mmCIF file of C-alpha atoms and ligand atoms in Angstrom:
data_model
loop_
_atom_site.group_PDB
_atom_site.id
_atom_site.type_symbol
_atom_site.label_atom_id
_atom_site.label_comp_id
_atom_site.label_asym_id
_atom_site.label_seq_id
_atom_site.Cartn_x
_atom_site.Cartn_y
_atom_site.Cartn_z
ATOM 1 C CA UNK A 1 0.981 -12.982 -23.527
ATOM 2 C CA UNK A 2 -1.536 -10.186 -24.043
ATOM 3 C CA UNK A 3 -4.703 -8.909 -22.480
ATOM 4 C CA UNK A 4 -6.738 -10.828 -25.075
ATOM 5 C CA UNK A 5 -5.396 -14.052 -23.652
ATOM 6 C CA UNK A 6 -6.989 -13.421 -20.286
ATOM 7 C CA UNK A 7 -9.736 -16.016 -20.050
ATOM 8 C CA UNK A 8 -12.873 -14.721 -18.351
ATOM 9 C CA UNK A 9 -15.304 -16.941 -16.499
ATOM 10 C CA UNK A 10 -18.194 -14.954 -15.047
ATOM 11 C CA UNK A 11 -19.924 -15.926 -11.838
ATOM 12 C CA UNK A 12 -23.321 -17.599 -12.127
ATOM 13 C CA UNK A 13 -24.509 -15.927 -8.962
ATOM 14 C CA UNK A 14 -23.598 -12.378 -7.996
ATOM 15 C CA UNK A 15 -23.130 -11.704 -4.285
ATOM 16 C CA UNK A 16 -25.242 -9.315 -2.305
ATOM 17 C CA UNK A 17 -23.262 -6.087 -1.988
ATOM 18 C CA UNK A 18 -22.563 -4.596 1.443
ATOM 19 C CA UNK A 19 -23.936 -1.122 2.276
ATOM 20 C CA UNK A 20 -21.373 1.273 0.778
ATOM 21 C CA UNK A 21 -21.890 3.839 3.567
ATOM 22 C CA UNK A 22 -20.703 1.515 6.353
ATOM 23 C CA UNK A 23 -17.824 -0.436 4.813
ATOM 24 C CA UNK A 24 -15.061 -1.770 7.021
ATOM 25 C CA UNK A 25 -11.512 -2.094 5.712
ATOM 26 C CA UNK A 26 -10.716 -5.351 3.928
ATOM 27 C CA UNK A 27 -13.737 -7.397 4.946
ATOM 28 C CA UNK A 28 -15.816 -7.572 1.763
ATOM 29 C CA UNK A 29 -14.639 -8.970 -1.553
ATOM 30 C CA UNK A 30 -16.065 -8.582 -5.046
ATOM 31 C CA UNK A 31 -17.572 -11.232 -7.354
ATOM 32 C CA UNK A 32 -14.392 -12.046 -9.291
ATOM 33 C CA UNK A 33 -10.647 -12.478 -8.905
ATOM 34 C CA UNK A 34 -7.648 -12.755 -11.215
ATOM 35 C CA UNK A 35 -5.297 -15.754 -11.147
ATOM 36 C CA UNK A 36 -2.214 -16.674 -13.146
ATOM 37 C CA UNK A 37 0.126 -19.633 -12.594
ATOM 38 C CA UNK A 38 3.873 -20.010 -12.834
ATOM 39 C CA UNK A 39 5.627 -23.261 -13.478
ATOM 40 C CA UNK A 40 9.392 -23.486 -13.768
ATOM 41 C CA UNK A 41 10.366 -24.079 -17.402
ATOM 42 C CA UNK A 42 7.026 -22.788 -18.656
ATOM 43 C CA UNK A 43 6.939 -19.325 -17.076
ATOM 44 C CA UNK A 44 3.713 -17.503 -16.205
ATOM 45 C CA UNK A 45 0.670 -19.035 -17.859
ATOM 46 C CA UNK A 46 -3.119 -19.276 -17.848
ATOM 47 C CA UNK A 47 -4.073 -15.732 -16.864
ATOM 48 C CA UNK A 48 -7.783 -15.822 -15.996
ATOM 49 C CA UNK A 49 -10.572 -13.977 -14.280
ATOM 50 C CA UNK A 50 -12.783 -16.368 -12.341
ATOM 51 C CA UNK A 51 -15.544 -16.136 -9.713
ATOM 52 C CA UNK A 52 -14.092 -15.154 -6.297
ATOM 53 C CA UNK A 53 -13.564 -18.476 -4.550
ATOM 54 C CA UNK A 54 -11.539 -20.357 -1.925
ATOM 55 C CA UNK A 55 -8.295 -21.919 -3.113
ATOM 56 C CA UNK A 56 -7.361 -25.564 -2.949
ATOM 57 C CA UNK A 57 -3.699 -25.615 -2.041
ATOM 58 C CA UNK A 58 -1.399 -28.402 -0.936
ATOM 59 C CA UNK A 59 -0.587 -28.006 2.787
ATOM 60 C CA UNK A 60 3.077 -28.493 1.912
ATOM 61 C CA UNK A 61 3.001 -25.368 -0.305
ATOM 62 C CA UNK A 62 6.168 -23.451 0.443
ATOM 63 C CA UNK A 63 4.402 -20.179 1.212
ATOM 64 C CA UNK A 64 2.957 -21.695 4.413
ATOM 65 C CA UNK A 65 6.335 -22.742 5.750
ATOM 66 C CA UNK A 66 8.932 -20.227 4.678
ATOM 67 C CA UNK A 67 6.853 -17.202 3.734
ATOM 68 C CA UNK A 68 7.898 -16.809 0.110
ATOM 69 C CA UNK A 69 5.231 -14.290 -0.842
ATOM 70 C CA UNK A 70 4.844 -10.634 -1.857
ATOM 71 C CA UNK A 71 1.904 -8.262 -2.107
ATOM 72 C CA UNK A 72 0.798 -4.822 -3.255
ATOM 73 C CA UNK A 73 -1.902 -2.368 -2.232
ATOM 74 C CA UNK A 74 -3.542 0.371 -4.302
ATOM 75 C CA UNK A 75 -6.975 1.870 -4.826
ATOM 76 C CA UNK A 76 -9.515 2.672 -7.554
ATOM 77 C CA UNK A 77 -11.778 5.695 -7.123
ATOM 78 C CA UNK A 78 -15.133 6.542 -8.661
ATOM 79 C CA UNK A 79 -15.311 10.135 -9.884
ATOM 80 C CA UNK A 80 -18.403 12.344 -9.837
ATOM 81 C CA UNK A 81 -18.623 11.793 -13.605
ATOM 82 C CA UNK A 82 -18.790 8.042 -13.058
ATOM 83 C CA UNK A 83 -15.265 7.295 -14.238
ATOM 84 C CA UNK A 84 -12.998 4.857 -12.427
ATOM 85 C CA UNK A 85 -9.462 6.139 -11.762
ATOM 86 C CA UNK A 86 -6.339 4.348 -10.605
ATOM 87 C CA UNK A 87 -3.483 6.264 -8.993
ATOM 88 C CA UNK A 88 0.003 5.562 -10.433
ATOM 89 C CA UNK A 89 -0.666 1.819 -10.761
ATOM 90 C CA UNK A 90 2.534 1.254 -12.787
ATOM 91 C CA UNK A 91 4.491 2.138 -9.625
ATOM 92 C CA UNK A 92 2.839 -0.711 -7.764
ATOM 93 C CA UNK A 93 3.629 -3.223 -10.501
ATOM 94 C CA UNK A 94 7.261 -2.030 -10.596
ATOM 95 C CA UNK A 95 7.468 -2.387 -6.822
ATOM 96 C CA UNK A 96 5.893 -5.851 -6.982
ATOM 97 C CA UNK A 97 8.752 -6.871 -9.258
ATOM 98 C CA UNK A 98 11.325 -5.327 -6.911
ATOM 99 C CA UNK A 99 9.799 -7.331 -4.065
ATOM 100 C CA UNK A 100 9.834 -10.419 -6.333
ATOM 101 C CA UNK A 101 13.518 -9.918 -7.007
ATOM 102 C CA UNK A 102 14.289 -9.804 -3.252
ATOM 103 C CA UNK A 103 12.174 -12.896 -2.488
ATOM 104 C CA UNK A 104 13.514 -14.962 -5.465
ATOM 105 C CA UNK A 105 10.061 -14.963 -7.071
ATOM 106 C CA UNK A 106 10.077 -14.795 -10.899
ATOM 107 C CA UNK A 107 9.378 -11.406 -12.475
ATOM 108 C CA UNK A 108 5.882 -10.739 -13.757
ATOM 109 C CA UNK A 109 4.990 -8.901 -16.973
ATOM 110 C CA UNK A 110 4.030 -5.499 -15.520
ATOM 111 C CA UNK A 111 1.965 -4.563 -18.587
ATOM 112 C CA UNK A 112 -0.022 -7.771 -18.427
ATOM 113 C CA UNK A 113 -0.557 -7.391 -14.668
ATOM 114 C CA UNK A 114 -1.883 -3.870 -15.206
ATOM 115 C CA UNK A 115 -4.170 -5.017 -18.034
ATOM 116 C CA UNK A 116 -5.415 -7.865 -15.858
ATOM 117 C CA UNK A 117 -6.127 -5.421 -13.063
ATOM 118 C CA UNK A 118 -8.081 -3.130 -15.372
ATOM 119 C CA UNK A 119 -10.067 -6.034 -16.843
ATOM 120 C CA UNK A 120 -10.927 -7.294 -13.363
ATOM 121 C CA UNK A 121 -12.153 -3.847 -12.337
ATOM 122 C CA UNK A 122 -14.211 -3.611 -15.540
ATOM 123 C CA UNK A 123 -15.873 -6.914 -14.709
ATOM 124 C CA UNK A 124 -16.564 -5.857 -11.096
ATOM 125 C CA UNK A 125 -17.109 -2.187 -11.873
ATOM 126 C CA UNK A 126 -20.344 -1.922 -9.904
ATOM 127 C CA UNK A 127 -18.329 -2.778 -6.780
ATOM 128 C CA UNK A 128 -16.424 0.535 -6.881
ATOM 129 C CA UNK A 129 -18.302 2.279 -4.063
ATOM 130 C CA UNK A 130 -19.994 5.586 -4.790
ATOM 131 C CA UNK A 131 -20.118 7.112 -1.301
ATOM 132 C CA UNK A 132 -17.817 10.046 -0.515
ATOM 133 C CA UNK A 133 -14.433 8.933 0.807
ATOM 134 C CA UNK A 134 -14.876 5.284 -0.200
ATOM 135 C CA UNK A 135 -12.786 3.395 -2.752
ATOM 136 C CA UNK A 136 -12.021 -0.038 -4.139
ATOM 137 C CA UNK A 137 -8.912 -1.435 -2.468
ATOM 138 C CA UNK A 138 -6.841 -3.631 -4.793
ATOM 139 C CA UNK A 139 -4.644 -6.408 -3.450
ATOM 140 C CA UNK A 140 -2.304 -8.111 -5.951
ATOM 141 C CA UNK A 141 -0.179 -10.866 -4.367
ATOM 142 C CA UNK A 142 1.998 -13.858 -5.215
ATOM 143 C CA UNK A 143 2.427 -17.072 -3.253
ATOM 144 C CA UNK A 144 4.855 -19.985 -3.583
ATOM 145 C CA UNK A 145 2.796 -23.118 -4.232
ATOM 146 C CA UNK A 146 5.280 -25.920 -4.800
ATOM 147 C CA UNK A 147 4.626 -28.713 -2.280
ATOM 148 C CA UNK A 148 8.126 -29.109 -0.799
ATOM 149 C CA UNK A 149 9.557 -28.686 2.684
ATOM 150 C CA UNK A 150 13.106 -27.853 1.603
ATOM 151 C CA UNK A 151 14.291 -24.276 2.011
ATOM 152 C CA UNK A 152 14.754 -23.089 -1.589
ATOM 153 C CA UNK A 153 12.931 -20.899 -4.068
ATOM 154 C CA UNK A 154 9.672 -22.555 -5.127
ATOM 155 C CA UNK A 155 9.256 -23.892 -8.674
ATOM 156 C CA UNK A 156 5.567 -22.942 -8.737
ATOM 157 C CA UNK A 157 3.661 -19.757 -7.908
ATOM 158 C CA UNK A 158 0.250 -18.186 -8.166
ATOM 159 C CA UNK A 159 -0.275 -14.493 -8.824
ATOM 160 C CA UNK A 160 -3.705 -13.262 -7.782
ATOM 161 C CA UNK A 161 -5.603 -9.989 -7.570
ATOM 162 C CA UNK A 162 -8.565 -9.543 -5.264
ATOM 163 C CA UNK A 163 -10.706 -6.418 -4.792
ATOM 164 C CA UNK A 164 -12.342 -5.038 -1.663
ATOM 165 C CA UNK A 165 -14.653 -2.020 -1.411
ATOM 166 C CA UNK A 166 -13.477 0.058 1.567
ATOM 167 C CA UNK A 167 -14.928 2.923 3.578
ATOM 168 C CA UNK A 168 -13.585 6.379 4.224
ATOM 169 C CA UNK A 169 -10.427 6.210 6.328
ATOM 170 C CA UNK A 170 -11.447 9.373 8.181
ATOM 171 C CA UNK A 171 -15.127 9.211 8.948
ATOM 172 C CA UNK A 172 -15.103 12.228 11.254
ATOM 173 C CA UNK A 173 -12.492 14.294 9.469
ATOM 174 C CA UNK A 174 -8.744 13.821 9.517
ATOM 175 C CA UNK A 175 -7.586 13.108 13.065
ATOM 176 C CA UNK A 176 -4.029 13.164 14.426
ATOM 177 C CA UNK A 177 -2.811 9.969 16.072
ATOM 178 C CA UNK A 178 -0.583 9.234 19.068
ATOM 179 C CA UNK A 179 2.602 7.364 18.270
ATOM 180 C CA UNK A 180 4.961 5.460 20.576
ATOM 181 C CA UNK A 181 8.625 5.414 19.568
ATOM 182 C CA UNK A 182 9.728 1.751 19.591
ATOM 183 C CA UNK A 183 13.101 1.242 21.203
ATOM 184 C CA UNK A 184 13.091 -2.531 21.740
ATOM 185 C CA UNK A 185 11.659 -4.239 18.645
ATOM 186 C CA UNK A 186 12.802 -3.500 15.091
ATOM 187 C CA UNK A 187 10.841 -3.766 11.843
ATOM 188 C CA UNK A 188 13.736 -4.254 9.465
ATOM 189 C CA UNK A 189 17.491 -4.050 9.154
ATOM 190 C CA UNK A 190 19.685 -3.058 6.255
ATOM 191 C CA UNK A 191 20.266 -6.181 4.169
ATOM 192 C CA UNK A 192 16.947 -7.660 5.314
ATOM 193 C CA UNK A 193 13.570 -7.481 3.594
ATOM 194 C CA UNK A 194 12.282 -4.140 4.883
ATOM 195 C CA UNK A 195 12.166 -2.619 1.414
ATOM 196 C CA UNK A 196 10.075 -5.477 0.023
ATOM 197 C CA UNK A 197 6.338 -5.810 0.580
ATOM 198 C CA UNK A 198 6.507 -9.315 1.996
ATOM 199 C CA UNK A 199 4.354 -10.950 4.651
ATOM 200 C CA UNK A 200 7.077 -11.659 7.218
ATOM 201 C CA UNK A 201 7.744 -7.961 7.797
ATOM 202 C CA UNK A 202 4.168 -7.500 8.969
ATOM 203 C CA UNK A 203 3.998 -10.661 11.097
ATOM 204 C CA UNK A 204 7.168 -9.471 12.818
ATOM 205 C CA UNK A 205 5.690 -6.064 13.571
ATOM 206 C CA UNK A 206 2.535 -7.258 15.338
ATOM 207 C CA UNK A 207 4.066 -7.645 18.808
ATOM 208 C CA UNK A 208 5.263 -4.052 19.081
ATOM 209 C CA UNK A 209 1.983 -2.809 17.630
ATOM 210 C CA UNK A 210 -0.010 -4.811 20.185
ATOM 211 C CA UNK A 211 2.029 -3.465 23.112
ATOM 212 C CA UNK A 212 1.724 0.130 21.869
ATOM 213 C CA UNK A 213 -2.052 -0.242 21.495
ATOM 214 C CA UNK A 214 -2.340 -1.557 25.043
ATOM 215 C CA UNK A 215 -0.681 1.701 26.168
ATOM 216 C CA UNK A 216 -3.139 3.828 24.187
ATOM 217 C CA UNK A 217 -0.982 4.515 21.104
ATOM 218 C CA UNK A 218 -2.242 3.807 17.630
ATOM 219 C CA UNK A 219 1.073 2.925 15.970
ATOM 220 C CA UNK A 220 4.769 2.638 16.677
ATOM 221 C CA UNK A 221 7.541 4.703 15.166
ATOM 222 C CA UNK A 222 10.257 2.326 13.991
ATOM 223 C CA UNK A 223 13.911 3.161 14.515
ATOM 224 C CA UNK A 224 16.803 1.630 12.574
ATOM 225 C CA UNK A 225 17.781 -1.941 13.407
ATOM 226 C CA UNK A 226 21.409 -1.245 14.248
ATOM 227 C CA UNK A 227 21.673 1.845 16.442
ATOM 228 C CA UNK A 228 17.993 2.276 17.392
ATOM 229 C CA UNK A 229 18.505 5.907 16.698
ATOM 230 C CA UNK A 230 17.461 6.805 13.163
ATOM 231 C CA UNK A 231 13.831 7.144 12.148
ATOM 232 C CA UNK A 232 12.558 4.680 9.539
ATOM 233 C CA UNK A 233 8.759 4.387 9.308
ATOM 234 C CA UNK A 234 5.589 4.726 11.342
ATOM 235 C CA UNK A 235 3.421 1.591 11.529
ATOM 236 C CA UNK A 236 3.244 0.517 7.879
ATOM 237 C CA UNK A 237 3.570 4.060 6.584
ATOM 238 C CA UNK A 238 6.436 6.314 5.567
ATOM 239 C CA UNK A 239 7.029 9.378 7.731
ATOM 240 C CA UNK A 240 7.595 13.097 7.159
ATOM 241 C CA UNK A 241 8.437 16.010 9.480
ATOM 242 C CA UNK A 242 8.153 19.730 8.900
ATOM 243 C CA UNK A 243 10.925 21.492 10.802
ATOM 244 C CA UNK A 244 11.406 25.233 10.609
ATOM 245 C CA UNK A 245 9.771 25.481 7.180
ATOM 246 C CA UNK A 246 11.592 22.510 5.677
ATOM 247 C CA UNK A 247 10.087 19.088 5.061
ATOM 248 C CA UNK A 248 12.277 16.053 5.725
ATOM 249 C CA UNK A 249 11.763 12.314 5.314
ATOM 250 C CA UNK A 250 14.147 9.417 5.981
ATOM 251 C CA UNK A 251 16.274 8.641 2.939
ATOM 252 C CA UNK A 252 15.650 5.207 1.371
ATOM 253 C CA UNK A 253 18.413 3.175 2.977
ATOM 254 C CA UNK A 254 17.454 -0.380 2.028
ATOM 255 C CA UNK A 255 15.277 -1.109 5.061
ATOM 256 C CA UNK A 256 12.534 1.427 4.298
ATOM 257 C CA UNK A 257 9.624 0.597 1.988
ATOM 258 C CA UNK A 258 9.440 2.948 -1.004
ATOM 259 C CA UNK A 259 5.918 4.275 -0.736
ATOM 260 C CA UNK A 260 4.095 5.551 -3.816
ATOM 261 C CA UNK A 261 2.433 8.132 -1.554
ATOM 262 C CA UNK A 262 5.865 9.150 -0.214
ATOM 263 C CA UNK A 263 7.161 9.671 -3.752
ATOM 264 C CA UNK A 264 4.027 11.628 -4.728
ATOM 265 C CA UNK A 265 4.386 13.939 -1.735
ATOM 266 C CA UNK A 266 8.019 14.677 -2.528
ATOM 267 C CA UNK A 267 6.954 15.554 -6.107
ATOM 268 C CA UNK A 268 4.123 17.797 -4.911
ATOM 269 C CA UNK A 269 6.328 19.662 -2.436
ATOM 270 C CA UNK A 270 8.960 20.287 -5.112
ATOM 271 C CA UNK A 271 6.201 21.465 -7.471
ATOM 272 C CA UNK A 272 5.053 23.926 -4.771
ATOM 273 C CA UNK A 273 8.669 24.993 -4.184
ATOM 274 C CA UNK A 274 8.533 23.959 -0.544
ATOM 275 C CA UNK A 275 11.996 22.780 0.549
ATOM 276 C CA UNK A 276 12.034 19.005 0.947
ATOM 277 C CA UNK A 277 14.928 16.644 1.553
ATOM 278 C CA UNK A 278 15.499 12.949 2.053
ATOM 279 C CA UNK A 279 18.086 12.306 4.742
ATOM 280 C CA UNK A 280 19.062 10.338 7.799
ATOM 281 C CA UNK A 281 16.991 11.721 10.700
ATOM 282 C CA UNK A 282 17.719 10.771 14.309
ATOM 283 C CA UNK A 283 15.019 10.719 16.967
ATOM 284 C CA UNK A 284 17.237 13.054 19.051
ATOM 285 C CA UNK A 285 17.088 15.647 16.268
ATOM 286 C CA UNK A 286 13.308 15.558 16.353
ATOM 287 C CA UNK A 287 13.270 16.049 20.126
ATOM 288 C CA UNK A 288 15.795 18.858 19.834
ATOM 289 C CA UNK A 289 13.733 20.584 17.137
ATOM 290 C CA UNK A 290 10.670 20.264 19.342
ATOM 291 C CA UNK A 291 12.521 21.785 22.316
ATOM 292 C CA UNK A 292 13.491 24.752 20.192
ATOM 293 C CA UNK A 293 9.909 25.145 19.002
ATOM 294 C CA UNK A 294 10.870 24.312 15.399
ATOM 295 C CA UNK A 295 8.953 21.037 14.956
ATOM 296 C CA UNK A 296 5.871 22.210 13.085
ATOM 297 C CA UNK A 297 4.231 19.054 11.737
ATOM 298 C CA UNK A 298 4.670 15.288 11.476
ATOM 299 C CA UNK A 299 2.675 12.811 9.408
ATOM 300 C CA UNK A 300 2.652 9.267 8.072
ATOM 301 C CA UNK A 301 1.906 8.517 4.404
ATOM 302 C CA UNK A 302 0.441 5.468 2.664
ATOM 303 C CA UNK A 303 -2.305 4.318 0.323
ATOM 304 C CA UNK A 304 -4.830 3.505 3.057
ATOM 305 C CA UNK A 305 -4.886 6.844 4.922
ATOM 306 C CA UNK A 306 -2.989 8.961 2.333
ATOM 307 C CA UNK A 307 -1.856 11.321 5.146
ATOM 308 C CA UNK A 308 -2.023 10.458 8.826
ATOM 309 C CA UNK A 309 -1.052 13.443 10.995
ATOM 310 C CA UNK A 310 0.888 12.709 14.178
ATOM 311 C CA UNK A 311 -0.353 14.681 17.187
ATOM 312 C CA UNK A 312 1.872 13.159 19.847
ATOM 313 C CA UNK A 313 5.137 11.220 20.069
ATOM 314 C CA UNK A 314 6.093 9.248 23.156
ATOM 315 C CA UNK A 315 9.723 8.324 23.755
ATOM 316 C CA UNK A 316 11.632 7.445 26.919
ATOM 317 C CA UNK A 317 8.868 8.622 29.276
ATOM 318 C CA UNK A 318 8.595 11.923 27.491
ATOM 319 C CA UNK A 319 5.496 13.058 25.625
ATOM 320 C CA UNK A 320 5.889 15.542 22.869
ATOM 321 C CA UNK A 321 2.876 17.280 21.465
ATOM 322 C CA UNK A 322 3.088 18.340 17.807
ATOM 323 C CA UNK A 323 1.161 21.365 16.550
ATOM 324 C CA UNK A 324 -0.949 21.254 19.722
ATOM 325 C CA UNK A 325 -2.194 17.787 18.746
ATOM 326 C CA UNK A 326 -3.973 19.262 15.734
ATOM 327 C CA UNK A 327 -3.639 18.587 12.003
ATOM 328 C CA UNK A 328 -1.058 20.918 10.481
ATOM 329 C CA UNK A 329 -1.760 23.240 7.565
ATOM 330 C CA UNK A 330 0.645 21.489 5.195
ATOM 331 C CA UNK A 331 -0.632 18.024 6.175
ATOM 332 C CA UNK A 332 -4.157 19.168 5.357
ATOM 333 C CA UNK A 333 -3.115 20.750 2.056
ATOM 334 C CA UNK A 334 -1.241 17.616 0.988
ATOM 335 C CA UNK A 335 -4.202 15.448 1.963
ATOM 336 C CA UNK A 336 -6.701 17.602 0.055
ATOM 337 C CA UNK A 337 -4.493 17.818 -3.023
ATOM 338 C CA UNK A 338 -3.607 14.131 -3.242
ATOM 339 C CA UNK A 339 -7.142 12.891 -2.595
ATOM 340 C CA UNK A 340 -8.389 15.552 -5.045
ATOM 341 C CA UNK A 341 -6.038 14.288 -7.769
ATOM 342 C CA UNK A 342 -7.054 10.690 -7.030
ATOM 343 C CA UNK A 343 -10.740 11.625 -7.369
ATOM 344 C CA UNK A 344 -10.249 13.813 -10.416
ATOM 345 C CA UNK A 345 -11.433 17.008 -8.685
ATOM 346 C CA UNK A 346 -7.992 18.652 -8.562
ATOM 347 C CA UNK A 347 -5.766 19.185 -11.595
ATOM 348 C CA UNK A 348 -3.286 16.333 -12.103
ATOM 349 C CA UNK A 349 -0.117 18.121 -13.277
ATOM 350 C CA UNK A 350 1.934 14.922 -13.323
ATOM 351 C CA UNK A 351 -0.459 12.661 -15.257
ATOM 352 C CA UNK A 352 -0.707 10.322 -12.277
ATOM 353 C CA UNK A 353 -4.235 9.013 -12.693
ATOM 354 C CA UNK A 354 -5.083 6.196 -15.102
ATOM 355 C CA UNK A 355 -8.629 5.706 -16.313
ATOM 356 C CA UNK A 356 -10.266 2.276 -16.326
ATOM 357 C CA UNK A 357 -12.356 2.256 -19.489
ATOM 358 C CA UNK A 358 -15.980 1.192 -19.558
ATOM 359 C CA UNK A 359 -16.337 -2.453 -20.363
ATOM 360 C CA UNK A 360 -16.479 -3.412 -24.011
ATOM 361 C CA UNK A 361 -19.233 -6.064 -23.982
ATOM 362 C CA UNK A 362 -17.642 -7.838 -26.973
ATOM 363 C CA UNK A 363 -14.586 -8.656 -24.892
ATOM 364 C CA UNK A 364 -16.516 -10.533 -22.222
ATOM 365 C CA UNK A 365 -17.142 -14.121 -22.925
ATOM 366 C CA UNK A 366 -18.612 -16.544 -20.500
ATOM 367 C CA UNK A 367 -16.612 -19.731 -20.775
HETATM 368 C C1 LIG B 401 2.864 -0.227 1.669
HETATM 369 C C2 LIG B 401 3.751 0.394 2.696
HETATM 370 C C3 LIG B 401 4.003 1.783 2.761
HETATM 371 C C4 LIG B 401 3.273 2.795 1.927
HETATM 372 O O1 LIG B 401 3.354 2.603 0.584
HETATM 373 P P1 LIG B 401 2.299 3.310 -0.397
HETATM 374 O O2 LIG B 401 2.744 2.880 -1.730
HETATM 375 O O3 LIG B 401 2.401 4.766 -0.177
HETATM 376 O O4 LIG B 401 0.952 2.769 -0.011
HETATM 377 C C5 LIG B 401 4.943 2.238 3.663
HETATM 378 N N1 LIG B 401 5.574 1.414 4.512
HETATM 379 C C6 LIG B 401 5.326 0.074 4.507
HETATM 380 C C7 LIG B 401 6.054 -0.783 5.459
HETATM 381 C C8 LIG B 401 4.398 -0.461 3.604
HETATM 382 O O5 LIG B 401 4.147 -1.772 3.623
#
């Protein structure tokens, strides 16, 4: 199956676009979407771009009952020159297939998925917002659609991609957040699904998040599921600490999601010759480092915020202020460099950005 086989049906009526200077995250969707079906015995078939529309799905579809589903999240950025750039999109397609493997969902053709994504963005190109700090959030996802109430891998799936213009994550400049260390609930355990981007992980995290918010914290810091001692992630982001000149991040242990931002930061730090290591990090170590005055910075990393500095950690009735509650120098430098590469204003030494070409009008047919 190739890009040429993607059927394109254009909408008869374009939607009114929201104001690009006051976009909220994930609330507006573009004119079109991509869909492809899977049927056991036939494989993936009928890749198509169609007008954005509600789905008609059997209520017995397995996704509703047993959560067999995976998703991805990445962004497209409009450069000053009017080009549209993606950031390491192959990584997201690879990860989608790793999540598929864990959830017993058939593998997708990563090349085709990437082509489909580019075609969809070409069709909805005027939805890539042009206001500073904004971007087009891309949500590929797969759901199990076989109508069957038995617990087994589905024999039918739908792979879809939807697009949502989103506003600047930091409207008033990058601001450190307060984080509560979670010692009761766990996000994931080794052997579970923590390293897959699958819906259940997020449903299971809502309770702790809600309780932390009620106490005035913006996210929770997740500890490991067995000893409640080792640091895993913060909210739905990976986490980094700068201690005495060295940057550390929890090593991928099977229950931590492998962030593309995390990987990019490790590459950048190595490129800058700043010591960085992936290892098991206990919460006690962090408190000890703070006591000795060696904890310099802490930050979360992910596609949505890129870098989210941590200004305060709360654990066992103890508050620990990091860098006086202000954004650290390295956090700021990483943020500026990564967002600069994504926007094409900073040199891209690793060849991370991928251009979405202007639409070739001959390729669009209205069927
Ligand atoms: C998506 C996600 C991340 C960050 O991944 P990026 O590829 O950097 O956006 C980290 N942790 C969890 C739990 C996630 O779902």
